[in-house]
Tab-separated table of C-alpha atoms in Angstrom:
chain	number	residue	atom	x	y	z
I	89	UNK	CA	37.056	24.098	0.653
I	90	UNK	CA	35.951	22.278	1.592
I	91	UNK	CA	37.680	19.715	-0.594
I	92	UNK	CA	37.446	16.041	0.185
I	93	UNK	CA	40.433	13.806	-0.447
I	94	UNK	CA	40.301	12.257	-3.900
I	95	UNK	CA	42.180	9.545	-5.667
I	96	UNK	CA	44.836	11.472	-7.526
I	97	UNK	CA	45.755	10.041	-10.906
I	98	UNK	CA	49.490	9.450	-10.692
I	99	UNK	CA	49.604	8.852	-14.414
I	100	UNK	CA	48.655	12.234	-15.858
I	101	UNK	CA	48.173	10.817	-19.321
I	102	UNK	CA	45.150	9.037	-20.663
I	103	UNK	CA	45.216	7.174	-23.928
I	104	UNK	CA	42.723	9.589	-25.430
I	105	UNK	CA	43.697	12.802	-23.672
I	106	UNK	CA	47.181	14.219	-23.225
I	107	UNK	CA	47.487	16.676	-20.322
I	108	UNK	CA	49.764	19.674	-20.764
I	109	UNK	CA	52.749	19.787	-18.429
I	110	UNK	CA	53.443	23.422	-17.505
I	111	UNK	CA	56.846	25.008	-17.351
I	112	UNK	CA	57.271	28.018	-15.057
I	113	UNK	CA	56.649	30.461	-17.904
I	114	UNK	CA	53.676	28.614	-19.439
I	115	UNK	CA	50.134	29.900	-19.199
I	116	UNK	CA	47.213	27.581	-18.521
I	117	UNK	CA	45.601	25.885	-21.527
I	118	UNK	CA	41.957	26.726	-22.331
I	119	UNK	CA	39.323	25.133	-20.104
I	120	UNK	CA	38.027	23.232	-23.111
I	121	UNK	CA	41.136	21.036	-22.713
I	122	UNK	CA	39.918	19.670	-19.345
I	123	UNK	CA	39.475	15.945	-18.946
I	124	UNK	CA	36.061	14.722	-17.855
I	125	UNK	CA	37.286	14.607	-14.247
I	126	UNK	CA	38.251	18.285	-14.456
I	127	UNK	CA	42.014	17.814	-14.706
I	128	UNK	CA	43.410	20.533	-16.974
I	129	UNK	CA	47.195	20.555	-16.567
I	130	UNK	CA	50.097	19.498	-14.365
I	131	UNK	CA	53.344	21.095	-13.307
I	132	UNK	CA	54.112	24.781	-13.059
I	133	UNK	CA	54.546	26.344	-9.634
I	134	UNK	CA	52.562	27.649	-6.677
I	135	UNK	CA	53.764	31.247	-6.811
I	136	UNK	CA	51.291	33.973	-5.767
I	137	UNK	CA	51.033	35.115	-9.378
I	138	UNK	CA	50.267	31.607	-10.633
I	139	UNK	CA	47.646	31.033	-7.918
I	140	UNK	CA	45.912	34.354	-8.595
I	141	UNK	CA	45.859	33.577	-12.320
I	142	UNK	CA	44.429	30.134	-11.597
I	143	UNK	CA	41.598	31.307	-9.358
I	144	UNK	CA	40.807	34.170	-11.737
I	145	UNK	CA	40.439	31.605	-14.526
I	146	UNK	CA	38.277	29.089	-12.659
I	147	UNK	CA	41.183	26.737	-11.880
I	148	UNK	CA	42.619	25.463	-8.601
I	149	UNK	CA	45.519	23.187	-7.559
I	150	UNK	CA	44.718	19.754	-6.145
I	151	UNK	CA	47.276	17.010	-5.752
I	152	UNK	CA	49.173	15.027	-3.154
I	153	UNK	CA	52.798	14.640	-2.189
I	154	UNK	CA	53.314	11.696	-4.567
I	155	UNK	CA	52.365	13.622	-7.724
I	156	UNK	CA	53.311	16.801	-9.540
I	157	UNK	CA	51.108	19.867	-9.042
I	158	UNK	CA	47.783	19.248	-10.754
I	159	UNK	CA	45.319	21.921	-11.851
I	160	UNK	CA	41.561	21.326	-11.979
I	161	UNK	CA	38.436	23.015	-13.295
I	162	UNK	CA	35.515	20.619	-12.681
I	163	UNK	CA	32.507	20.440	-14.989
I	164	UNK	CA	30.282	21.043	-11.952
I	165	UNK	CA	31.109	23.665	-9.320
I	166	UNK	CA	29.750	23.957	-5.780
I	167	UNK	CA	28.903	27.465	-4.544
I	168	UNK	CA	27.477	29.099	-1.438
I	169	UNK	CA	25.637	32.422	-1.512
I	170	UNK	CA	26.747	34.227	1.676
I	171	UNK	CA	23.218	35.326	2.555
I	172	UNK	CA	21.698	31.856	2.156
I	173	UNK	CA	23.686	29.851	4.717
I	174	UNK	CA	21.455	27.382	6.587
I	175	UNK	CA	22.063	27.370	10.333
I	176	UNK	CA	21.167	24.216	12.257
I	177	UNK	CA	19.242	24.467	15.507
I	178	UNK	CA	22.250	23.241	17.512
I	179	UNK	CA	24.518	25.864	15.955
I	180	UNK	CA	21.903	28.590	16.477
I	181	UNK	CA	21.804	27.734	20.165
I	182	UNK	CA	25.580	27.829	20.485
I	183	UNK	CA	25.780	31.151	18.676
I	184	UNK	CA	23.023	32.587	20.863
I	185	UNK	CA	24.759	31.434	24.042
I	186	UNK	CA	28.136	32.872	23.049
I	187	UNK	CA	29.631	29.387	22.915
I	188	UNK	CA	32.109	30.578	20.243
I	189	UNK	CA	33.983	33.766	19.477
I	190	UNK	CA	35.472	34.594	16.087
I	191	UNK	CA	38.337	36.366	14.364
I	192	UNK	CA	39.836	36.873	10.927
I	193	UNK	CA	43.548	36.471	10.156
I	194	UNK	CA	44.537	36.167	13.798
I	195	UNK	CA	46.340	32.826	13.431
I	196	UNK	CA	46.514	31.819	9.765
I	197	UNK	CA	49.485	29.516	10.437
I	198	UNK	CA	47.620	27.407	12.989
I	199	UNK	CA	44.477	27.201	10.864
I	200	UNK	CA	46.259	25.872	7.780
I	201	UNK	CA	48.331	23.465	9.869
I	202	UNK	CA	45.211	22.058	11.540
I	203	UNK	CA	43.467	21.794	8.168
I	204	UNK	CA	46.419	19.744	6.946
I	205	UNK	CA	46.748	17.590	10.038
I	206	UNK	CA	43.272	16.867	11.380
I	207	UNK	CA	42.134	13.337	10.537
I	208	UNK	CA	38.890	13.058	8.592
I	209	UNK	CA	36.614	10.131	7.881
I	210	UNK	CA	37.419	8.197	4.698
I	211	UNK	CA	40.682	10.102	4.187
I	212	UNK	CA	44.071	8.428	4.326
I	213	UNK	CA	46.233	11.507	3.742
I	214	UNK	CA	46.150	15.198	2.943
I	215	UNK	CA	46.304	17.270	-0.223
I	216	UNK	CA	47.608	20.198	1.884
I	217	UNK	CA	51.273	19.394	1.324
I	218	UNK	CA	54.167	21.359	2.849
I	219	UNK	CA	54.529	23.144	-0.511
I	220	UNK	CA	50.826	24.108	-0.408
I	221	UNK	CA	51.197	25.399	3.152
I	222	UNK	CA	54.171	27.536	2.106
I	223	UNK	CA	52.351	28.806	-0.989
I	224	UNK	CA	49.165	29.873	0.790
I	225	UNK	CA	51.148	31.357	3.665
I	226	UNK	CA	52.952	33.499	1.094
I	227	UNK	CA	49.600	34.432	-0.474
I	228	UNK	CA	48.371	35.347	3.014
I	229	UNK	CA	51.323	37.716	3.352
I	230	UNK	CA	50.213	39.473	0.163
I	231	UNK	CA	46.787	40.061	1.737
I	232	UNK	CA	44.835	37.714	-0.551
I	233	UNK	CA	44.583	34.530	1.534
I	234	UNK	CA	42.607	34.711	4.767
I	235	UNK	CA	41.661	32.612	7.758
I	236	UNK	CA	38.630	32.477	10.015
I	237	UNK	CA	39.338	31.371	13.566
I	238	UNK	CA	36.706	29.995	15.942
I	239	UNK	CA	37.553	30.126	19.638
I	240	UNK	CA	36.051	28.257	22.575
I	241	UNK	CA	37.232	28.971	26.104
I	242	UNK	CA	40.161	30.951	24.646
I	243	UNK	CA	41.389	27.999	22.601
I	244	UNK	CA	41.271	27.482	18.852
I	245	UNK	CA	38.260	25.266	18.252
I	246	UNK	CA	37.996	25.335	14.462
I	247	UNK	CA	38.437	27.460	11.383
I	248	UNK	CA	38.874	27.689	7.666
I	249	UNK	CA	41.052	29.416	5.107
I	250	UNK	CA	40.737	30.509	1.511
I	251	UNK	CA	41.511	33.134	-1.096
I	252	UNK	CA	39.674	36.384	-1.782
I	253	UNK	CA	39.634	38.077	-5.191
I	254	UNK	CA	37.125	40.756	-6.122
I	255	UNK	CA	33.777	39.769	-4.623
I	256	UNK	CA	34.541	36.036	-4.693
I	257	UNK	CA	35.926	33.914	-1.864
I	258	UNK	CA	37.548	30.609	-2.770
I	259	UNK	CA	37.274	28.220	0.171
I	260	UNK	CA	40.164	25.809	0.543
I	261	UNK	CA	39.721	23.788	3.726
I	262	UNK	CA	38.204	23.842	7.187
I	263	UNK	CA	38.606	21.887	10.423
I	264	UNK	CA	37.088	21.526	13.853
I	265	UNK	CA	38.385	20.391	17.217
I	266	UNK	CA	35.076	21.158	18.956
I	267	UNK	CA	31.677	20.059	17.640
I	268	UNK	CA	30.067	22.567	15.231
I	269	UNK	CA	33.184	24.780	15.148
I	270	UNK	CA	33.800	24.399	11.390
I	271	UNK	CA	30.137	25.153	10.654
I	272	UNK	CA	30.438	28.172	12.945
I	273	UNK	CA	33.467	29.342	10.945
I	274	UNK	CA	31.504	29.070	7.711
I	275	UNK	CA	28.523	30.854	9.290
I	276	UNK	CA	30.757	33.721	10.406
I	277	UNK	CA	32.434	33.957	7.010
I	278	UNK	CA	29.059	34.006	5.235
I	279	UNK	CA	27.747	36.707	7.585
I	280	UNK	CA	30.706	38.995	6.997
I	281	UNK	CA	30.910	38.379	3.241
I	282	UNK	CA	27.194	39.096	2.917
I	283	UNK	CA	27.734	42.428	4.662
I	284	UNK	CA	30.516	43.246	2.178
I	285	UNK	CA	28.444	42.308	-0.874
I	286	UNK	CA	30.384	39.218	-1.917
I	287	UNK	CA	28.735	37.275	-4.732
I	288	UNK	CA	29.630	33.741	-3.662
I	289	UNK	CA	31.932	31.364	-1.825
I	290	UNK	CA	33.472	28.812	-4.173
I	291	UNK	CA	33.386	25.485	-2.337
I	292	UNK	CA	34.711	23.758	-5.458
I	293	UNK	CA	33.425	20.166	-5.046
I	294	UNK	CA	29.889	19.363	-3.805
I	295	UNK	CA	29.358	17.213	-0.725
I	296	UNK	CA	26.152	16.270	1.071
I	297	UNK	CA	27.361	18.278	4.070
I	298	UNK	CA	27.823	21.466	2.042
I	299	UNK	CA	24.518	21.003	0.236
I	300	UNK	CA	22.775	20.678	3.615
I	301	UNK	CA	24.184	24.089	4.552
I	302	UNK	CA	22.684	25.774	1.498
I	303	UNK	CA	25.305	25.140	-1.177
I	304	UNK	CA	24.260	24.485	-4.758
I	305	UNK	CA	25.924	23.454	-8.008
I	306	UNK	CA	26.396	25.208	-11.340
I	307	UNK	CA	28.006	24.210	-14.614
I	308	UNK	CA	31.533	25.284	-15.445
I	309	UNK	CA	30.254	27.776	-18.027
I	310	UNK	CA	27.835	29.338	-15.557
I	311	UNK	CA	30.568	29.462	-12.933
I	312	UNK	CA	32.937	31.298	-15.268
I	313	UNK	CA	30.206	33.856	-15.985
I	314	UNK	CA	29.574	34.392	-12.265
I	315	UNK	CA	33.308	34.586	-11.605
I	316	UNK	CA	33.831	37.211	-14.286
I	317	UNK	CA	31.178	39.396	-12.671
I	318	UNK	CA	32.629	38.952	-9.177
I	319	UNK	CA	36.133	39.860	-10.349
I	320	UNK	CA	34.995	43.236	-11.668
I	321	UNK	CA	35.356	44.515	-8.086
I	322	UNK	CA	38.725	45.297	-6.541
I	323	UNK	CA	39.964	42.773	-3.943
I	324	UNK	CA	39.812	43.667	-0.257
I	325	UNK	CA	43.554	43.227	0.167
I	326	UNK	CA	45.406	43.159	3.476
I	327	UNK	CA	44.579	41.791	6.904
I	328	UNK	CA	40.909	41.168	7.597
I	329	UNK	CA	41.491	41.478	11.328
I	330	UNK	CA	39.094	44.440	11.440
I	331	UNK	CA	36.817	43.097	8.666
């Protein structure tokens, strides 16, 4: 995703809004129960079934190592249409010159580890905890979580990972070790998803960087409507190595 680090509320209660704490068997509360910051519930687990249910309902996990699992559904959602990605002149030149090569699902483990470990401006930690790494690695094994790798001179230069359900791709995080490599990963993902008829990439939270690449925002209600349509298609499950 393209998520930025946020200040996680360690106290999951507000005086005027009690957040449901999920047991393993509990379903998510209705989205109308969200706080104004998008926080819906806490607790539960990160099992593949729970994650699939969350994404299918417009919810995603977002927390840090000092808090319980927290589940969000923001009032405003950031999306990218695969066919409307804006390519900068510098990236166009690098793509034209064969500066990068690309793959899907070739090294998911390295991509998620780099996403967790690469230092970013204005971030003091990571929301990609060891439990999150284990959870998305397990989801990758089921064929629903995928990585894009960007290579430069036969070395991993950048990439991203996320979850695919129906004709929706839920971006989780991206990184670069070489200039423009994360944008190249997003370009490659958009190109391939456009070819496959995907409706959107869910970037979750808007940033100026994403908006400059062609992202836009919609309300939660509009997002849920778009999501419902995208989920009418069967997921492209399994390795995307030959995508």
